[in-house]
XYZ file of C-alpha atoms in Angstrom:
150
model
C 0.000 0.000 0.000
C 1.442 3.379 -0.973
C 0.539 6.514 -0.059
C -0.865 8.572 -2.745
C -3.168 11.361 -1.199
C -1.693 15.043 -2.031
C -3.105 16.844 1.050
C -3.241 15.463 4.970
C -6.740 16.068 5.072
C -7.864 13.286 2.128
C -5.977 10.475 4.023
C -7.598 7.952 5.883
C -7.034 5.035 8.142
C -3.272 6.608 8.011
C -2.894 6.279 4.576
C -0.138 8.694 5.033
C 2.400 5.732 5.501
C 3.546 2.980 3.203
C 2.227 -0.637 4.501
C 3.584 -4.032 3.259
C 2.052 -7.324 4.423
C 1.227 -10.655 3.973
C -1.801 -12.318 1.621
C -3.030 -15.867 0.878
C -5.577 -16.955 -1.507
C -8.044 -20.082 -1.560
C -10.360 -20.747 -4.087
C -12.205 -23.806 -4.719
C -13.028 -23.394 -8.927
C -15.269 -25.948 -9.896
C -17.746 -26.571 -12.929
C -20.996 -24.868 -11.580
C -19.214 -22.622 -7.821
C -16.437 -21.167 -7.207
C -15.473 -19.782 -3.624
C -12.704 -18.971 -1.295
C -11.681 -16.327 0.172
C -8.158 -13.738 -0.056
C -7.038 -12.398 3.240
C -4.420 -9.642 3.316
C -2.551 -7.776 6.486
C -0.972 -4.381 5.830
C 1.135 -3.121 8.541
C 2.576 0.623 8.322
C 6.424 0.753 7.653
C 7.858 4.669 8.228
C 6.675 7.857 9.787
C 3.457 8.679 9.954
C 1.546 11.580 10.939
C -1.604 9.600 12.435
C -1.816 9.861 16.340
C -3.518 7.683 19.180
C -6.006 9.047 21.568
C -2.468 9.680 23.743
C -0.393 11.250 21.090
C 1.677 8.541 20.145
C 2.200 7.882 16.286
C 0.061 4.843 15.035
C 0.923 2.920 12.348
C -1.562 1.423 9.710
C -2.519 -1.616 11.093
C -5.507 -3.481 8.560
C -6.557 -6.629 7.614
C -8.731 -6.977 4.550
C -10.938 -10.525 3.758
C -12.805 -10.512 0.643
C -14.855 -13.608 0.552
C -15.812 -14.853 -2.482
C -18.927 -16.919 -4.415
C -20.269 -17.282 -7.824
C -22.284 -20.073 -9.296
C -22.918 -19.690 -13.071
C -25.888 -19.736 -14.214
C -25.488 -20.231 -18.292
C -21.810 -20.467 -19.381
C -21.167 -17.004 -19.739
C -23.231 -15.647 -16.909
C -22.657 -15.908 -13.240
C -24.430 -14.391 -10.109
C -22.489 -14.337 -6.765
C -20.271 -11.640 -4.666
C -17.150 -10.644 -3.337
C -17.361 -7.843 -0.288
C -14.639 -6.630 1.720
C -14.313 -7.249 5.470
C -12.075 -4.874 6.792
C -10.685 -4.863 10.269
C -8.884 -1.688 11.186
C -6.333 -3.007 14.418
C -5.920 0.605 15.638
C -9.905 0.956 16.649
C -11.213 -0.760 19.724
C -14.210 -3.146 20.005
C -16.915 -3.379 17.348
C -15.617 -0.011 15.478
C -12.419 -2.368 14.135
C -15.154 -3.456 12.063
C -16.414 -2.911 8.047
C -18.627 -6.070 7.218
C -20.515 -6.182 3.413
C -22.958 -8.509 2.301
C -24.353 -8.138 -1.001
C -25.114 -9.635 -4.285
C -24.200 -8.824 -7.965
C -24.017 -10.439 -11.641
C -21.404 -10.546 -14.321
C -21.254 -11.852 -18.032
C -18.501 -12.735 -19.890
C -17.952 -11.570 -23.245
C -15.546 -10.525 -26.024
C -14.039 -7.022 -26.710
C -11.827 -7.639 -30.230
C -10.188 -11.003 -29.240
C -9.916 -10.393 -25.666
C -12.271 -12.311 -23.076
C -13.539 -9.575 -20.616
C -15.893 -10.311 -17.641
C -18.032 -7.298 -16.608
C -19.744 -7.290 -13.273
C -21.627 -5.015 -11.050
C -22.146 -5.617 -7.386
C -24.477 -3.628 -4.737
C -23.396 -4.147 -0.684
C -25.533 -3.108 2.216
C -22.774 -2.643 5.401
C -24.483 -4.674 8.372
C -21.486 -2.886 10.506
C -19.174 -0.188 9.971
C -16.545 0.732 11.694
C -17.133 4.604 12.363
C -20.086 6.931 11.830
C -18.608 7.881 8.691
C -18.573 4.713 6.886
C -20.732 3.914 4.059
C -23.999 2.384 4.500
C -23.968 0.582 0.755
C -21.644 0.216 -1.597
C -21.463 -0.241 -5.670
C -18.873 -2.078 -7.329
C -18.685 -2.367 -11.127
C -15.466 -4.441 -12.743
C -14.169 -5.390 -15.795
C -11.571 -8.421 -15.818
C -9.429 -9.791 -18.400
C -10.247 -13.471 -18.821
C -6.787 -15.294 -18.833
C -7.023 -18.773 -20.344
C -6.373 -21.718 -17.884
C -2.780 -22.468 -17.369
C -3.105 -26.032 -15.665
């Protein structure tokens, strides 16, 4: 994670730093479902101008699990989602917490040669982790289709 905000005031979470982390991936890709989930820790490296309630500087500290489902419903449609659960370390109690659930749909098709799904999801947050957080969420995507290499 870099940090990419131009003024203090747009950064969030202390997005001010540079974080590095761990992630690990498992999906279970099968003919009709796939599912899994990708779990990812960033932990601040660096100065950074965030602050505890005492003052002291706090470094990023964030966990991010996007679980994942989709079960095809023709061979170029599928229906499923794939929301973000965040868990910011530097909160305390149930305000650590940003948990999605949601649905969307996505069809694969051709732009020239290239394979391209596009998708749009909709979340409603059934906890957020401040007052600020959003209360739904739209996600629209467009991935390259690679072909399968095993």
């Amino acid at each position: 994670m870099f940090p990419t905000a131009e003024e203090d005031s747009l950064t969030t979470l202390g997005a001010d730093q540079t974080a590095v982390g761990p992630a690990i991936v498992a999906l279970k890709i099968g003919e009709q479902n796939t599912y899994g989930a990708v779990v990812q820790h960033f932990q601040g490296v660096g100065s950074s101008n965030l602050r505890d309630a005492n003052g002291k500087e706090e470094d990023i500290s964030l966990t991010d699990i996007q679980y994942v489902f989709r079960h095809k419903i023709s061979p170029s449609v599928q229906v499923g989602f794939a929301p973000n659960i965040q868990v910011d370390w530097n909160k305390e109690g149930g305000d650590r917490f940003s948990i999605p659930i949601g649905l969307g749909i996505d069809k694969t098709t051709t732009i020239g040669k290239m394979p391209i799904r596009l998708g749009i999801e909709t979340y409603y947050y059934v906890k957020k982790n401040d007052m600020f957080g959003p209360d739904y969420g739209l996600r629209f995507f467009a991935i390259p289709v690679m072909p399968k290499l095993f």
